[in-house]
């Protein structure tokens, strides 16, 4: 245990994960992280999936440092540096505006950053979005910076800019070369569609896949489908998606979500050499969803997949219990029966023989590790542990990183 006298400030904030229903794939500027197309996402509830970041600043710190999920990481990574540099620049600008209230105590001090996710890393869920959104937001509270910050979060990870807002969020492509108009914007608040529910089906992953940053670089270089998608297709898909969300038309929302996910994975296949993010189980889930919807002659459930085999399912509250039972039946858990469904509780209902027959798939034992049941929710939360510039006693510092 190290005891360090800390004379500084400590702030803790948490930020949510978001799931794109119109995918971002491809950059026109790798440095500033400017996309080749606009995208649109749903921000998820923080009770089930969130990043929590605590940042301390003190004149006793010799250098900036960061710990992620308990392990020290390299603070010199360029994306971390971009966010730190940009937040300090904004803080200096504010403190230099002549208003003494804007004097920032910790600006000349080094920071120690500690970030943890409440969901297992093994889940293979993208944590860069909630991670960078949380880093930027916590720095903004520490340095007293207000205003539009999605452009800073974007420079950590593209999808992070959308986690700065709750509800339904678009990331506008923007036109400027400096990226100042490539920002996230709320389309509808989280209260807009309370019946919408989300299931994360965590697929048993056998191997590590190609990360989104390098995957999209290869796609931009080699895929003519990506070019066509970005130039001709996405803007129409964005308009239709916004209309579906505004009118709470689940059938249109679900269909557009599935089509955009498939188009993104088609782009990956069109990449040379091709990138495969979907696994056999992912494809079985796709098939199950289509058979389920076909049985009811209605789109009741929709899937979307990011740069990995896990499925995110959107449905309405009224259809949730039956669909969860269907997943349980066709992907029976081998041992963790009790632990299979995490998050928000779901009523248990029977599944009819006619529905099972309509799906007509052989059950795949252990194909899905577990399900996280969640919904749409709020944006970033912050909590100041200690007021500005309070004196912290010995021992506190070690607690912080436990
Ligand atoms: C498939 O935001 O992780 O999840 O900007 O290089 O950090 P970088 O990529 P990242 O890519 C996300 C890709 C996606 C689609 C999406 O979230 O829009």
Short mmCIF file of N, CA, C and O and ligand atoms in Angstrom, two decimals, residues 18-25 27 33 39-41 79 126 128-129 132 154 156-160 162 171 211-214 216 264-265 277 305-308, ligand 1:
data_model
loop_
_atom_site.label_atom_id
_atom_site.label_comp_id
_atom_site.label_asym_id
_atom_site.label_seq_id
_atom_site.Cartn_x
_atom_site.Cartn_y
_atom_site.Cartn_z
N UNK A 18 -23.37 2.73 -26.39
CA UNK A 18 -24.40 2.95 -27.40
C UNK A 18 -24.29 1.89 -28.49
O UNK A 18 -23.20 1.36 -28.74
N UNK A 19 -25.42 1.57 -29.11
CA UNK A 19 -25.45 0.57 -30.18
C UNK A 19 -25.96 1.24 -31.45
O UNK A 19 -27.07 1.80 -31.45
N UNK A 20 -25.16 1.20 -32.50
CA UNK A 20 -25.55 1.87 -33.75
C UNK A 20 -26.59 1.05 -34.50
O UNK A 20 -26.47 -0.17 -34.63
N UNK A 21 -27.63 1.74 -34.98
CA UNK A 21 -28.62 1.10 -35.85
C UNK A 21 -28.38 1.51 -37.31
O UNK A 21 -28.85 0.87 -38.24
N UNK A 22 -27.65 2.62 -37.51
CA UNK A 22 -27.05 2.94 -38.81
C UNK A 22 -25.55 3.03 -38.48
O UNK A 22 -25.13 3.89 -37.71
N UNK A 23 -24.77 2.13 -39.05
CA UNK A 23 -23.39 1.96 -38.60
C UNK A 23 -22.42 3.01 -39.15
O UNK A 23 -22.53 3.42 -40.30
N UNK A 24 -21.47 3.34 -38.31
CA UNK A 24 -20.28 4.12 -38.72
C UNK A 24 -19.23 3.10 -39.13
O UNK A 24 -18.89 2.19 -38.37
N UNK A 25 -18.74 3.20 -40.35
CA UNK A 25 -17.66 2.29 -40.78
C UNK A 25 -16.83 3.00 -41.84
O UNK A 25 -17.26 3.17 -42.97
N UNK A 27 -13.26 5.98 -42.13
CA UNK A 27 -12.89 7.37 -41.80
C UNK A 27 -12.40 8.08 -43.04
O UNK A 27 -11.71 7.47 -43.86
N UNK A 33 -10.46 11.60 -36.67
CA UNK A 33 -11.58 10.64 -36.65
C UNK A 33 -12.84 11.29 -37.24
O UNK A 33 -13.81 11.60 -36.53
N UNK A 39 -24.07 8.42 -38.77
CA UNK A 39 -24.54 7.19 -38.13
C UNK A 39 -25.56 7.55 -37.06
O UNK A 39 -25.72 8.72 -36.70
N UNK A 40 -26.27 6.53 -36.60
CA UNK A 40 -27.32 6.78 -35.61
C UNK A 40 -27.36 5.64 -34.60
O UNK A 40 -27.25 4.47 -34.99
N UNK A 41 -27.49 5.97 -33.33
CA UNK A 41 -27.42 4.92 -32.32
C UNK A 41 -28.44 5.10 -31.21
O UNK A 41 -29.06 6.16 -31.07
N UNK A 79 -4.58 8.56 -29.04
CA UNK A 79 -5.98 8.98 -28.84
C UNK A 79 -6.23 9.51 -27.43
O UNK A 79 -7.00 10.45 -27.24
N UNK A 126 -17.96 -3.55 -27.20
CA UNK A 126 -17.11 -2.39 -27.42
C UNK A 126 -17.17 -1.50 -26.19
O UNK A 126 -18.23 -1.07 -25.77
N UNK A 128 -14.88 1.05 -25.97
CA UNK A 128 -14.20 2.31 -26.30
C UNK A 128 -15.18 3.47 -26.33
O UNK A 128 -14.82 4.59 -25.98
N UNK A 129 -16.44 3.22 -26.69
CA UNK A 129 -17.42 4.31 -26.76
C UNK A 129 -17.70 4.87 -25.37
O UNK A 129 -17.53 6.06 -25.12
N UNK A 132 -14.19 6.39 -23.72
CA UNK A 132 -13.74 7.74 -24.11
C UNK A 132 -14.77 8.81 -23.77
O UNK A 132 -14.40 9.94 -23.42
N UNK A 154 -15.08 12.19 -29.85
CA UNK A 154 -14.90 11.60 -31.19
C UNK A 154 -13.44 11.33 -31.48
O UNK A 154 -13.09 10.35 -32.16
N UNK A 156 -11.27 10.36 -29.43
CA UNK A 156 -10.83 9.18 -28.68
C UNK A 156 -11.23 7.93 -29.44
O UNK A 156 -10.42 7.06 -29.73
N UNK A 157 -12.52 7.87 -29.81
CA UNK A 157 -13.05 6.77 -30.60
C UNK A 157 -14.30 7.32 -31.27
O UNK A 157 -15.11 7.99 -30.61
N UNK A 158 -14.45 7.08 -32.57
CA UNK A 158 -15.55 7.68 -33.30
C UNK A 158 -16.89 7.49 -32.60
O UNK A 158 -17.62 8.46 -32.33
N UNK A 159 -17.20 6.22 -32.29
CA UNK A 159 -18.52 5.93 -31.71
C UNK A 159 -18.70 6.57 -30.33
O UNK A 159 -19.83 6.69 -29.85
N UNK A 160 -17.62 7.01 -29.67
CA UNK A 160 -17.73 7.60 -28.34
C UNK A 160 -18.52 8.91 -28.36
O UNK A 160 -19.16 9.26 -27.37
N UNK A 162 -21.21 9.55 -29.70
CA UNK A 162 -22.65 9.31 -29.54
C UNK A 162 -23.01 8.96 -28.11
O UNK A 162 -24.16 9.09 -27.71
N UNK A 171 -24.75 10.97 -35.24
CA UNK A 171 -23.43 11.59 -35.42
C UNK A 171 -23.41 12.08 -36.85
O UNK A 171 -23.42 11.29 -37.79
N UNK A 211 -9.90 -5.63 -34.90
CA UNK A 211 -10.46 -4.43 -34.27
C UNK A 211 -11.10 -3.51 -35.29
O UNK A 211 -10.77 -3.55 -36.47
N UNK A 212 -12.04 -2.66 -34.82
CA UNK A 212 -12.75 -1.82 -35.78
C UNK A 212 -11.83 -0.80 -36.46
O UNK A 212 -11.99 -0.52 -37.64
N UNK A 213 -10.85 -0.27 -35.71
CA UNK A 213 -9.99 0.75 -36.31
C UNK A 213 -9.25 0.22 -37.54
O UNK A 213 -9.30 0.84 -38.61
N UNK A 214 -8.60 -0.94 -37.40
CA UNK A 214 -7.85 -1.44 -38.56
C UNK A 214 -8.79 -2.04 -39.59
O UNK A 214 -8.55 -1.94 -40.80
N UNK A 216 -11.79 -1.03 -40.45
CA UNK A 216 -12.38 0.00 -41.32
C UNK A 216 -11.34 0.66 -42.23
O UNK A 216 -11.67 1.08 -43.32
N UNK A 264 -23.57 -3.44 -43.50
CA UNK A 264 -22.24 -3.25 -42.90
C UNK A 264 -21.41 -4.54 -43.00
O UNK A 264 -20.24 -4.52 -43.41
N UNK A 265 -22.04 -5.69 -42.70
CA UNK A 265 -21.28 -6.96 -42.77
C UNK A 265 -20.99 -7.35 -44.22
O UNK A 265 -19.97 -8.01 -44.48
N UNK A 277 -16.93 -10.93 -39.18
CA UNK A 277 -17.25 -10.69 -37.78
C UNK A 277 -18.33 -11.64 -37.26
O UNK A 277 -18.40 -11.91 -36.08
N UNK A 305 -25.45 -6.36 -35.42
CA UNK A 305 -24.15 -6.88 -35.00
C UNK A 305 -23.07 -5.84 -35.30
O UNK A 305 -23.06 -5.28 -36.39
N UNK A 306 -22.18 -5.61 -34.35
CA UNK A 306 -21.04 -4.72 -34.59
C UNK A 306 -19.83 -5.55 -35.03
O UNK A 306 -20.00 -6.59 -35.62
N UNK A 307 -18.63 -5.08 -34.69
CA UNK A 307 -17.43 -5.76 -35.15
C UNK A 307 -17.11 -6.99 -34.29
O UNK A 307 -16.04 -7.11 -33.69
N UNK A 308 -18.06 -7.91 -34.20
CA UNK A 308 -17.91 -9.11 -33.41
C UNK A 308 -19.15 -9.97 -33.56
O UNK A 308 -20.10 -9.55 -34.20
C1 LIG B 1 -19.11 -1.40 -35.96
O1 LIG B 1 -15.80 3.77 -32.82
O2 LIG B 1 -14.77 1.52 -32.26
O3 LIG B 1 -19.33 -0.47 -33.80
O4 LIG B 1 -13.30 5.32 -34.33
O5 LIG B 1 -11.61 3.59 -34.86
O6 LIG B 1 -12.34 3.93 -32.49
P1 LIG B 1 -12.72 3.98 -33.95
O7 LIG B 1 -13.86 2.89 -34.17
P2 LIG B 1 -15.14 2.53 -33.29
O8 LIG B 1 -16.04 1.82 -34.42
C2 LIG B 1 -17.34 1.40 -34.19
C3 LIG B 1 -17.78 0.58 -35.34
C4 LIG B 1 -19.13 -0.12 -35.14
C5 LIG B 1 -20.28 0.71 -35.67
C6 LIG B 1 -20.75 1.87 -34.83
O9 LIG B 1 -20.66 1.85 -33.60
O10 LIG B 1 -21.26 2.83 -35.45
#
